[in-house]
């Protein structure tokens, strides 16, 4: 799955270096100083890089026709985007406009390499009021001027195979207890109740966060210091691991799934009855031959009595490099990409949730309504601290190792989880300090 959220490992030292680079290398970004051309790095949102080019090219051609500004489009896969942005940030040789996973926003903001959307910049793109409040809240750290604005909205939902549930006499689960009972019952005849990307550190970190949030847990204190070893965090991770470990409802081969697309394929090919993934998975599901009528979506259920949190407000944001040679053109492009017309055009092929306040009332599709409700009412933001990317990397990779241990016959205890979280916390504490 091209999950919109990927960790960006930028150290504090790099942030300080970049602040200087951004100040001294103005004019290095963009396309050789041609004010009539913008370089745009788009993230992979469709079924392939080529699919993205096919979707975006006519949209960008329309922008050129309206403004006279050409757009040099580069679609970059998620495995490469992290490295390319890191390199661009540290070298000052980046594009004019770039897509970022919105959980990167605070980390990138701290580098000083990106244009703030202050009053004049926000007015130039149509005003802050045009965005939904939840969507705009992902643009940077609380209390600071945002350095990114929302482009595509995403949320996690629990997908389930309608026929497999019907055949087993089951309804879609509304509590974690129901989910695990259903998953175990549906694990039969070589099929499994649940499929996960157990080898993807970003997916694992996301589910560590969601399960912990249901417990009332926090990963950082008010000063931005890591608090990874809280009992709520340990319990949340254990609950997720146990889908494979004690419930035996996840195929141990899933420990090697290093991206969500593999889990989506298992679901689409009826090898598993449930999965937790983002709404942009729909295109991949249908491309695997599964009809949209064959599956349903409900909010990811919490344990009985726990907090009703089913996701975080995920998605893609747009940022402008501060050293662009064409700030006015870049802002025109951001305004165009976040206009009602362009949003309507792009939300459908990308199965994205609307990020504009005006669009929410026009949603009629039931699945989209479900995801929009999750996004607006049942989502807790990932930690809005500069070290958020390090949380994803350290905790997620620790969970990769835990799933690998389970898959090879080992057992992961509460104590093992706490020890791993202590190691991760120590690593992050050193960089924060």
GROMACS .gro file of C-alpha atoms in nm:
model
  433
    1UNK     CA    1   0.000   0.000   0.000
    2UNK     CA    2   0.120   0.345  -0.080
    3UNK     CA    3   0.046   0.451   0.272
    4UNK     CA    4   0.063   0.817   0.292
    5UNK     CA    5   0.270   0.808   0.595
    6UNK     CA    6   0.648   0.734   0.581
    7UNK     CA    7   0.906   0.826   0.848
    8UNK     CA    8   1.169   1.084   0.752
    9UNK     CA    9   1.491   1.044   0.948
   10UNK     CA   10   1.625   1.395   0.991
   11UNK     CA   11   1.858   1.449   1.284
   12UNK     CA   12   1.883   1.764   1.487
   13UNK     CA   13   2.226   1.828   1.341
   14UNK     CA   14   2.091   1.805   0.990
   15UNK     CA   15   1.817   2.048   1.084
   16UNK     CA   16   2.073   2.305   1.194
   17UNK     CA   17   2.275   2.251   0.877
   18UNK     CA   18   1.972   2.294   0.660
   19UNK     CA   19   1.871   2.618   0.822
   20UNK     CA   20   2.200   2.761   0.701
   21UNK     CA   21   2.171   2.604   0.358
   22UNK     CA   22   1.822   2.734   0.309
   23UNK     CA   23   1.943   3.082   0.389
   24UNK     CA   24   2.255   3.079   0.174
   25UNK     CA   25   2.145   2.876  -0.127
   26UNK     CA   26   1.838   3.069  -0.232
   27UNK     CA   27   1.776   3.025  -0.599
   28UNK     CA   28   1.908   2.668  -0.621
   29UNK     CA   29   1.565   2.511  -0.623
   30UNK     CA   30   1.343   2.471  -0.925
   31UNK     CA   31   1.419   2.424  -1.292
   32UNK     CA   32   1.732   2.614  -1.386
   33UNK     CA   33   1.583   2.948  -1.301
   34UNK     CA   34   1.303   2.928  -1.557
   35UNK     CA   35   1.023   3.121  -1.388
   36UNK     CA   36   0.775   2.966  -1.628
   37UNK     CA   37   0.853   2.613  -1.509
   38UNK     CA   38   0.791   2.451  -1.173
   39UNK     CA   39   0.938   2.121  -1.059
   40UNK     CA   40   0.684   1.909  -0.873
   41UNK     CA   41   0.761   1.590  -0.685
   42UNK     CA   42   0.442   1.387  -0.652
   43UNK     CA   43   0.415   1.082  -0.427
   44UNK     CA   44   0.291   0.751  -0.565
   45UNK     CA   45  -0.083   0.750  -0.494
   46UNK     CA   46  -0.216   0.534  -0.777
   47UNK     CA   47  -0.167   0.171  -0.872
   48UNK     CA   48   0.177   0.248  -1.023
   49UNK     CA   49   0.408   0.538  -1.107
   50UNK     CA   50   0.279   0.527  -1.463
   51UNK     CA   51  -0.079   0.537  -1.341
   52UNK     CA   52   0.003   0.854  -1.144
   53UNK     CA   53   0.148   1.016  -1.455
   54UNK     CA   54  -0.167   0.931  -1.647
   55UNK     CA   55  -0.386   1.076  -1.374
   56UNK     CA   56  -0.183   1.392  -1.311
   57UNK     CA   57  -0.068   1.490  -1.660
   58UNK     CA   58  -0.403   1.626  -1.786
   59UNK     CA   59  -0.456   1.805  -1.454
   60UNK     CA   60  -0.116   1.973  -1.482
   61UNK     CA   61  -0.170   2.058  -1.849
   62UNK     CA   62  -0.485   2.243  -1.749
   63UNK     CA   63  -0.283   2.443  -1.493
   64UNK     CA   64  -0.032   2.534  -1.764
   65UNK     CA   65  -0.310   2.643  -1.997
   66UNK     CA   66  -0.460   2.866  -1.727
   67UNK     CA   67  -0.136   3.021  -1.599
   68UNK     CA   68   0.131   2.973  -1.865
   69UNK     CA   69   0.347   2.796  -1.607
   70UNK     CA   70   0.479   2.455  -1.711
   71UNK     CA   71   0.513   2.177  -1.455
   72UNK     CA   72   0.802   1.930  -1.459
   73UNK     CA   73   0.630   1.630  -1.297
   74UNK     CA   74   0.834   1.364  -1.120
   75UNK     CA   75   0.637   1.083  -0.953
   76UNK     CA   76   0.846   0.921  -0.682
   77UNK     CA   77   0.780   0.588  -0.512
   78UNK     CA   78   0.752   0.578  -0.136
   79UNK     CA   79   1.071   0.374  -0.098
   80UNK     CA   80   1.267   0.657  -0.264
   81UNK     CA   81   1.080   0.969  -0.157
   82UNK     CA   82   1.225   0.968   0.194
   83UNK     CA   83   1.582   0.968   0.067
   84UNK     CA   84   1.517   1.226  -0.204
   85UNK     CA   85   1.354   1.474   0.033
   86UNK     CA   86   1.628   1.426   0.290
   87UNK     CA   87   1.891   1.493   0.023
   88UNK     CA   88   1.700   1.797  -0.108
   89UNK     CA   89   1.662   1.939   0.241
   90UNK     CA   90   2.030   1.905   0.326
   91UNK     CA   91   2.166   2.014  -0.013
   92UNK     CA   92   1.923   2.290  -0.102
   93UNK     CA   93   1.877   2.127  -0.444
   94UNK     CA   94   1.511   2.038  -0.431
   95UNK     CA   95   1.194   2.089  -0.631
   96UNK     CA   96   0.967   2.389  -0.604
   97UNK     CA   97   0.672   2.194  -0.467
   98UNK     CA   98   0.667   1.848  -0.306
   99UNK     CA   99   0.414   1.602  -0.170
  100UNK     CA  100   0.486   1.492   0.187
  101UNK     CA  101   0.321   1.242   0.415
  102UNK     CA  102   0.147   1.468   0.664
  103UNK     CA  103   0.312   1.303   0.964
  104UNK     CA  104   0.642   1.439   0.833
  105UNK     CA  105   0.515   1.795   0.864
  106UNK     CA  106   0.655   1.878   1.207
  107UNK     CA  107   0.992   1.714   1.142
  108UNK     CA  108   1.029   1.897   0.810
  109UNK     CA  109   0.909   2.222   0.963
  110UNK     CA  110   1.194   2.202   1.214
  111UNK     CA  111   1.454   2.204   0.935
  112UNK     CA  112   1.367   2.559   0.829
  113UNK     CA  113   1.384   2.454   0.462
  114UNK     CA  114   1.018   2.506   0.380
  115UNK     CA  115   0.804   2.810   0.314
  116UNK     CA  116   0.570   2.912   0.593
  117UNK     CA  117   0.209   2.966   0.493
  118UNK     CA  118   0.170   3.295   0.677
  119UNK     CA  119  -0.121   3.534   0.625
  120UNK     CA  120  -0.013   3.651   0.279
  121UNK     CA  121   0.081   3.303   0.153
  122UNK     CA  122  -0.241   3.153   0.289
  123UNK     CA  123  -0.442   3.429   0.125
  124UNK     CA  124  -0.262   3.358  -0.204
  125UNK     CA  125  -0.381   2.996  -0.202
  126UNK     CA  126  -0.741   3.078  -0.115
  127UNK     CA  127  -0.741   3.123   0.263
  128UNK     CA  128  -0.713   2.886   0.557
  129UNK     CA  129  -1.090   2.864   0.594
  130UNK     CA  130  -1.122   2.659   0.276
  131UNK     CA  131  -0.960   2.359   0.447
  132UNK     CA  132  -1.126   2.134   0.700
  133UNK     CA  133  -0.997   2.197   1.053
  134UNK     CA  134  -0.868   1.843   1.105
  135UNK     CA  135  -0.694   1.843   0.766
  136UNK     CA  136  -0.521   2.177   0.824
  137UNK     CA  137  -0.413   2.073   1.175
  138UNK     CA  138  -0.166   1.831   1.013
  139UNK     CA  139   0.037   2.116   0.858
  140UNK     CA  140   0.293   2.157   1.135
  141UNK     CA  141   0.351   2.180   1.508
  142UNK     CA  142   0.074   2.327   1.727
  143UNK     CA  143   0.108   2.701   1.771
  144UNK     CA  144   0.344   2.743   1.475
  145UNK     CA  145   0.275   2.872   1.126
  146UNK     CA  146   0.217   2.568   0.904
  147UNK     CA  147   0.470   2.478   0.636
  148UNK     CA  148   0.239   2.239   0.452
  149UNK     CA  149  -0.126   2.231   0.353
  150UNK     CA  150  -0.352   1.928   0.297
  151UNK     CA  151  -0.390   1.772  -0.047
  152UNK     CA  152  -0.537   1.422   0.000
  153UNK     CA  153  -0.707   1.294   0.314
  154UNK     CA  154  -0.660   0.937   0.435
  155UNK     CA  155  -0.774   0.730   0.732
  156UNK     CA  156  -0.748   0.372   0.844
  157UNK     CA  157  -1.053   0.147   0.827
  158UNK     CA  158  -1.125  -0.218   0.894
  159UNK     CA  159  -1.197  -0.390   0.562
  160UNK     CA  160  -1.392  -0.717   0.574
  161UNK     CA  161  -1.500  -0.971   0.311
  162UNK     CA  162  -1.880  -0.971   0.310
  163UNK     CA  163  -1.922  -1.323   0.172
  164UNK     CA  164  -1.672  -1.481   0.411
  165UNK     CA  165  -1.849  -1.316   0.703
  166UNK     CA  166  -2.191  -1.421   0.575
  167UNK     CA  167  -2.080  -1.780   0.525
  168UNK     CA  168  -1.952  -1.789   0.884
  169UNK     CA  169  -2.273  -1.630   1.018
  170UNK     CA  170  -2.089  -1.319   1.137
  171UNK     CA  171  -2.154  -0.945   1.138
  172UNK     CA  172  -1.885  -0.679   1.110
  173UNK     CA  173  -1.714  -0.645   1.451
  174UNK     CA  174  -1.774  -0.340   1.668
  175UNK     CA  175  -1.532  -0.425   1.952
  176UNK     CA  176  -1.181  -0.569   1.966
  177UNK     CA  177  -1.318  -0.873   2.146
  178UNK     CA  178  -1.557  -0.938   1.857
  179UNK     CA  179  -1.278  -0.881   1.605
  180UNK     CA  180  -1.046  -1.141   1.759
  181UNK     CA  181  -1.328  -1.394   1.800
  182UNK     CA  182  -1.429  -1.344   1.436
  183UNK     CA  183  -1.069  -1.361   1.316
  184UNK     CA  184  -1.013  -1.695   1.490
  185UNK     CA  185  -1.338  -1.840   1.355
  186UNK     CA  186  -1.251  -1.727   1.001
  187UNK     CA  187  -0.906  -1.886   1.020
  188UNK     CA  188  -0.983  -2.218   0.852
  189UNK     CA  189  -0.916  -2.422   0.541
  190UNK     CA  190  -0.589  -2.242   0.466
  191UNK     CA  191  -0.747  -1.899   0.494
  192UNK     CA  192  -0.686  -1.649   0.773
  193UNK     CA  193  -0.904  -1.410   0.963
  194UNK     CA  194  -0.664  -1.118   0.933
  195UNK     CA  195  -0.371  -1.003   0.721
  196UNK     CA  196  -0.105  -0.747   0.817
  197UNK     CA  197   0.219  -0.593   0.691
  198UNK     CA  198   0.425  -0.735   0.978
  199UNK     CA  199   0.755  -0.642   0.813
  200UNK     CA  200   0.668  -0.277   0.747
  201UNK     CA  201   0.801  -0.054   1.023
  202UNK     CA  202   0.573   0.233   0.925
  203UNK     CA  203   0.259   0.019   0.933
  204UNK     CA  204   0.366  -0.138   1.263
  205UNK     CA  205   0.432   0.202   1.419
  206UNK     CA  206   0.092   0.326   1.305
  207UNK     CA  207  -0.086   0.035   1.469
  208UNK     CA  208   0.124   0.067   1.782
  209UNK     CA  209   0.002   0.426   1.798
  210UNK     CA  210  -0.366   0.348   1.734
  211UNK     CA  211  -0.382   0.057   1.980
  212UNK     CA  212  -0.202   0.263   2.243
  213UNK     CA  213  -0.432   0.561   2.182
  214UNK     CA  214  -0.731   0.337   2.251
  215UNK     CA  215  -0.566   0.264   2.588
  216UNK     CA  216  -0.512   0.635   2.656
  217UNK     CA  217  -0.137   0.609   2.601
  218UNK     CA  218   0.107   0.878   2.490
  219UNK     CA  219   0.447   0.845   2.320
  220UNK     CA  220   0.588   1.187   2.412
  221UNK     CA  221   0.536   1.424   2.705
  222UNK     CA  222   0.454   1.794   2.676
  223UNK     CA  223   0.823   1.880   2.634
  224UNK     CA  224   0.866   1.640   2.342
  225UNK     CA  225   1.052   1.376   2.542
  226UNK     CA  226   0.974   1.011   2.459
  227UNK     CA  227   0.757   0.811   2.700
  228UNK     CA  228   0.762   0.486   2.505
  229UNK     CA  229   0.761   0.244   2.799
  230UNK     CA  230   0.416   0.338   2.933
  231UNK     CA  231   0.199   0.037   3.015
  232UNK     CA  232  -0.066   0.158   2.771
  233UNK     CA  233   0.192   0.143   2.490
  234UNK     CA  234   0.315  -0.202   2.588
  235UNK     CA  235  -0.040  -0.336   2.612
  236UNK     CA  236  -0.136  -0.184   2.277
  237UNK     CA  237   0.154  -0.348   2.097
  238UNK     CA  238   0.092  -0.682   2.269
  239UNK     CA  239  -0.272  -0.675   2.158
  240UNK     CA  240  -0.166  -0.628   1.798
  241UNK     CA  241   0.112  -0.890   1.810
  242UNK     CA  242  -0.129  -1.143   1.953
  243UNK     CA  243  -0.330  -1.153   1.632
  244UNK     CA  244  -0.041  -1.367   1.507
  245UNK     CA  245   0.103  -1.493   1.835
  246UNK     CA  246  -0.182  -1.624   2.050
  247UNK     CA  247  -0.489  -1.587   1.830
  248UNK     CA  248  -0.313  -1.760   1.537
  249UNK     CA  249  -0.539  -1.555   1.306
  250UNK     CA  250  -0.256  -1.412   1.093
  251UNK     CA  251  -0.036  -1.619   0.863
  252UNK     CA  252   0.321  -1.617   0.996
  253UNK     CA  253   0.435  -1.536   0.641
  254UNK     CA  254   0.295  -1.186   0.702
  255UNK     CA  255   0.603  -1.115   0.913
  256UNK     CA  256   0.788  -1.076   0.582
  257UNK     CA  257   0.535  -0.837   0.426
  258UNK     CA  258   0.734  -0.516   0.411
  259UNK     CA  259   0.463  -0.306   0.249
  260UNK     CA  260   0.085  -0.290   0.271
  261UNK     CA  261   0.029  -0.391  -0.092
  262UNK     CA  262   0.108  -0.754  -0.009
  263UNK     CA  263  -0.156  -0.764   0.264
  264UNK     CA  264  -0.405  -0.591   0.034
  265UNK     CA  265  -0.342  -0.857  -0.230
  266UNK     CA  266  -0.407  -1.135   0.022
  267UNK     CA  267  -0.735  -0.971   0.116
  268UNK     CA  268  -0.839  -0.913  -0.245
  269UNK     CA  269  -0.755  -1.273  -0.333
  270UNK     CA  270  -0.964  -1.404  -0.043
  271UNK     CA  271  -0.667  -1.544   0.148
  272UNK     CA  272  -0.773  -1.334   0.449
  273UNK     CA  273  -1.110  -1.205   0.566
  274UNK     CA  274  -1.001  -0.876   0.727
  275UNK     CA  275  -0.732  -0.611   0.707
  276UNK     CA  276  -0.668  -0.269   0.856
  277UNK     CA  277  -0.561  -0.025   0.589
  278UNK     CA  278  -0.618   0.323   0.446
  279UNK     CA  279  -0.891   0.423   0.204
  280UNK     CA  280  -0.651   0.461  -0.087
  281UNK     CA  281  -0.621   0.081  -0.095
  282UNK     CA  282  -0.947   0.059  -0.292
  283UNK     CA  283  -0.775   0.096  -0.629
  284UNK     CA  284  -0.534  -0.186  -0.550
  285UNK     CA  285  -0.817  -0.409  -0.426
  286UNK     CA  286  -1.023  -0.366  -0.741
  287UNK     CA  287  -0.717  -0.400  -0.964
  288UNK     CA  288  -0.673  -0.745  -0.809
  289UNK     CA  289  -1.018  -0.839  -0.935
  290UNK     CA  290  -1.227  -0.786  -0.621
  291UNK     CA  291  -1.546  -0.587  -0.672
  292UNK     CA  292  -1.619  -0.290  -0.448
  293UNK     CA  293  -1.948  -0.462  -0.359
  294UNK     CA  294  -1.761  -0.761  -0.216
  295UNK     CA  295  -1.614  -0.582   0.083
  296UNK     CA  296  -1.732  -0.351   0.357
  297UNK     CA  297  -1.554  -0.101   0.581
  298UNK     CA  298  -1.611  -0.017   0.946
  299UNK     CA  299  -1.405   0.178   1.200
  300UNK     CA  300  -1.120  -0.018   1.357
  301UNK     CA  301  -1.282  -0.138   1.681
  302UNK     CA  302  -1.141  -0.067   2.025
  303UNK     CA  303  -1.164  -0.297   2.328
  304UNK     CA  304  -1.480  -0.265   2.534
  305UNK     CA  305  -1.460   0.042   2.755
  306UNK     CA  306  -1.158   0.185   2.571
  307UNK     CA  307  -1.134   0.515   2.384
  308UNK     CA  308  -1.316   0.530   2.050
  309UNK     CA  309  -1.007   0.598   1.840
  310UNK     CA  310  -0.979   0.420   1.506
  311UNK     CA  311  -0.706   0.604   1.315
  312UNK     CA  312  -0.502   0.919   1.293
  313UNK     CA  313  -0.576   1.192   1.034
  314UNK     CA  314  -0.343   1.058   0.767
  315UNK     CA  315  -0.282   1.192   0.420
  316UNK     CA  316  -0.066   1.386   0.180
  317UNK     CA  317   0.026   1.752   0.220
  318UNK     CA  318   0.189   2.000  -0.015
  319UNK     CA  319   0.501   2.193   0.081
  320UNK     CA  320   0.696   2.464  -0.101
  321UNK     CA  321   1.073   2.478  -0.066
  322UNK     CA  322   1.176   2.814   0.079
  323UNK     CA  323   1.450   2.860  -0.180
  324UNK     CA  324   1.223   2.825  -0.482
  325UNK     CA  325   1.297   3.078  -0.755
  326UNK     CA  326   0.928   3.108  -0.831
  327UNK     CA  327   0.741   3.152  -0.504
  328UNK     CA  328   0.443   3.321  -0.671
  329UNK     CA  329   0.414   3.042  -0.927
  330UNK     CA  330   0.447   2.777  -0.657
  331UNK     CA  331   0.167   2.936  -0.456
  332UNK     CA  332  -0.051   2.951  -0.769
  333UNK     CA  333   0.014   2.580  -0.814
  334UNK     CA  334  -0.079   2.501  -0.453
  335UNK     CA  335  -0.396   2.707  -0.492
  336UNK     CA  336  -0.482   2.516  -0.810
  337UNK     CA  337  -0.413   2.172  -0.662
  338UNK     CA  338  -0.628   2.251  -0.357
  339UNK     CA  339  -0.913   2.407  -0.555
  340UNK     CA  340  -1.256   2.244  -0.549
  341UNK     CA  341  -1.236   2.151  -0.916
  342UNK     CA  342  -0.894   1.984  -0.895
  343UNK     CA  343  -0.978   1.813  -0.569
  344UNK     CA  344  -1.292   1.665  -0.720
  345UNK     CA  345  -1.091   1.545  -1.018
  346UNK     CA  346  -0.816   1.377  -0.814
  347UNK     CA  347  -1.005   1.240  -0.513
  348UNK     CA  348  -1.185   0.976  -0.720
  349UNK     CA  349  -0.890   0.793  -0.886
  350UNK     CA  350  -0.690   0.814  -0.563
  351UNK     CA  351  -0.983   0.717  -0.335
  352UNK     CA  352  -0.884   1.018  -0.125
  353UNK     CA  353  -1.096   1.190   0.137
  354UNK     CA  354  -1.186   1.554   0.077
  355UNK     CA  355  -0.968   1.801   0.268
  356UNK     CA  356  -1.181   2.105   0.182
  357UNK     CA  357  -1.448   2.213   0.425
  358UNK     CA  358  -1.697   2.262   0.142
  359UNK     CA  359  -1.658   1.908   0.008
  360UNK     CA  360  -1.766   1.708   0.312
  361UNK     CA  361  -2.138   1.774   0.264
  362UNK     CA  362  -2.130   1.654  -0.097
  363UNK     CA  363  -2.007   1.301  -0.014
  364UNK     CA  364  -2.271   1.039  -0.098
  365UNK     CA  365  -2.076   0.712  -0.117
  366UNK     CA  366  -2.126   0.512   0.205
  367UNK     CA  367  -1.769   0.389   0.231
  368UNK     CA  368  -1.634   0.740   0.184
  369UNK     CA  369  -1.878   0.862   0.451
  370UNK     CA  370  -1.744   0.596   0.688
  371UNK     CA  371  -1.384   0.701   0.628
  372UNK     CA  372  -1.469   1.070   0.653
  373UNK     CA  373  -1.638   1.009   0.989
  374UNK     CA  374  -1.328   0.824   1.109
  375UNK     CA  375  -1.102   1.104   0.981
  376UNK     CA  376  -1.303   1.384   1.141
  377UNK     CA  377  -1.438   1.222   1.458
  378UNK     CA  378  -1.240   0.911   1.553
  379UNK     CA  379  -0.881   1.007   1.471
  380UNK     CA  380  -0.606   1.120   1.706
  381UNK     CA  381  -0.305   1.298   1.549
  382UNK     CA  382   0.030   1.124   1.562
  383UNK     CA  383   0.274   1.303   1.796
  384UNK     CA  384   0.321   1.657   1.666
  385UNK     CA  385   0.686   1.675   1.769
  386UNK     CA  386   1.006   1.691   1.560
  387UNK     CA  387   1.105   1.341   1.674
  388UNK     CA  388   0.785   1.180   1.542
  389UNK     CA  389   0.979   1.031   1.252
  390UNK     CA  390   1.216   0.865   1.499
  391UNK     CA  391   0.921   0.720   1.691
  392UNK     CA  392   0.802   0.553   1.372
  393UNK     CA  393   1.147   0.424   1.283
  394UNK     CA  394   1.258   0.290   1.621
  395UNK     CA  395   0.927   0.148   1.746
  396UNK     CA  396   0.821   0.017   1.406
  397UNK     CA  397   1.150  -0.163   1.344
  398UNK     CA  398   1.138  -0.313   1.694
  399UNK     CA  399   0.798  -0.454   1.605
  400UNK     CA  400   0.936  -0.594   1.278
  401UNK     CA  401   1.177  -0.795   1.493
  402UNK     CA  402   0.897  -0.906   1.726
  403UNK     CA  403   0.684  -1.038   1.441
  404UNK     CA  404   0.989  -1.214   1.296
  405UNK     CA  405   1.047  -1.382   1.632
  406UNK     CA  406   0.685  -1.498   1.651
  407UNK     CA  407   0.694  -1.624   1.292
  408UNK     CA  408   0.994  -1.843   1.369
  409UNK     CA  409   0.831  -2.003   1.674
  410UNK     CA  410   0.940  -1.763   1.946
  411UNK     CA  411   0.729  -1.587   2.205
  412UNK     CA  412   0.716  -1.213   2.273
  413UNK     CA  413   0.618  -1.123   2.630
  414UNK     CA  414   0.516  -0.794   2.790
  415UNK     CA  415   0.866  -0.775   2.935
  416UNK     CA  416   1.022  -0.824   2.591
  417UNK     CA  417   0.811  -0.540   2.451
  418UNK     CA  418   0.901  -0.305   2.736
  419UNK     CA  419   1.272  -0.382   2.694
  420UNK     CA  420   1.253  -0.310   2.321
  421UNK     CA  421   1.064   0.013   2.386
  422UNK     CA  422   1.324   0.118   2.642
  423UNK     CA  423   1.597   0.072   2.381
  424UNK     CA  424   1.397   0.276   2.130
  425UNK     CA  425   1.327   0.545   2.390
  426UNK     CA  426   1.695   0.570   2.477
  427UNK     CA  427   1.785   0.618   2.111
  428UNK     CA  428   1.530   0.895   2.064
  429UNK     CA  429   1.619   1.060   2.397
  430UNK     CA  430   1.979   1.100   2.281
  431UNK     CA  431   1.874   1.291   1.968
  432UNK     CA  432   1.609   1.498   2.148
  433UNK     CA  433   1.854   1.590   2.421
   0.00000   0.00000   0.00000
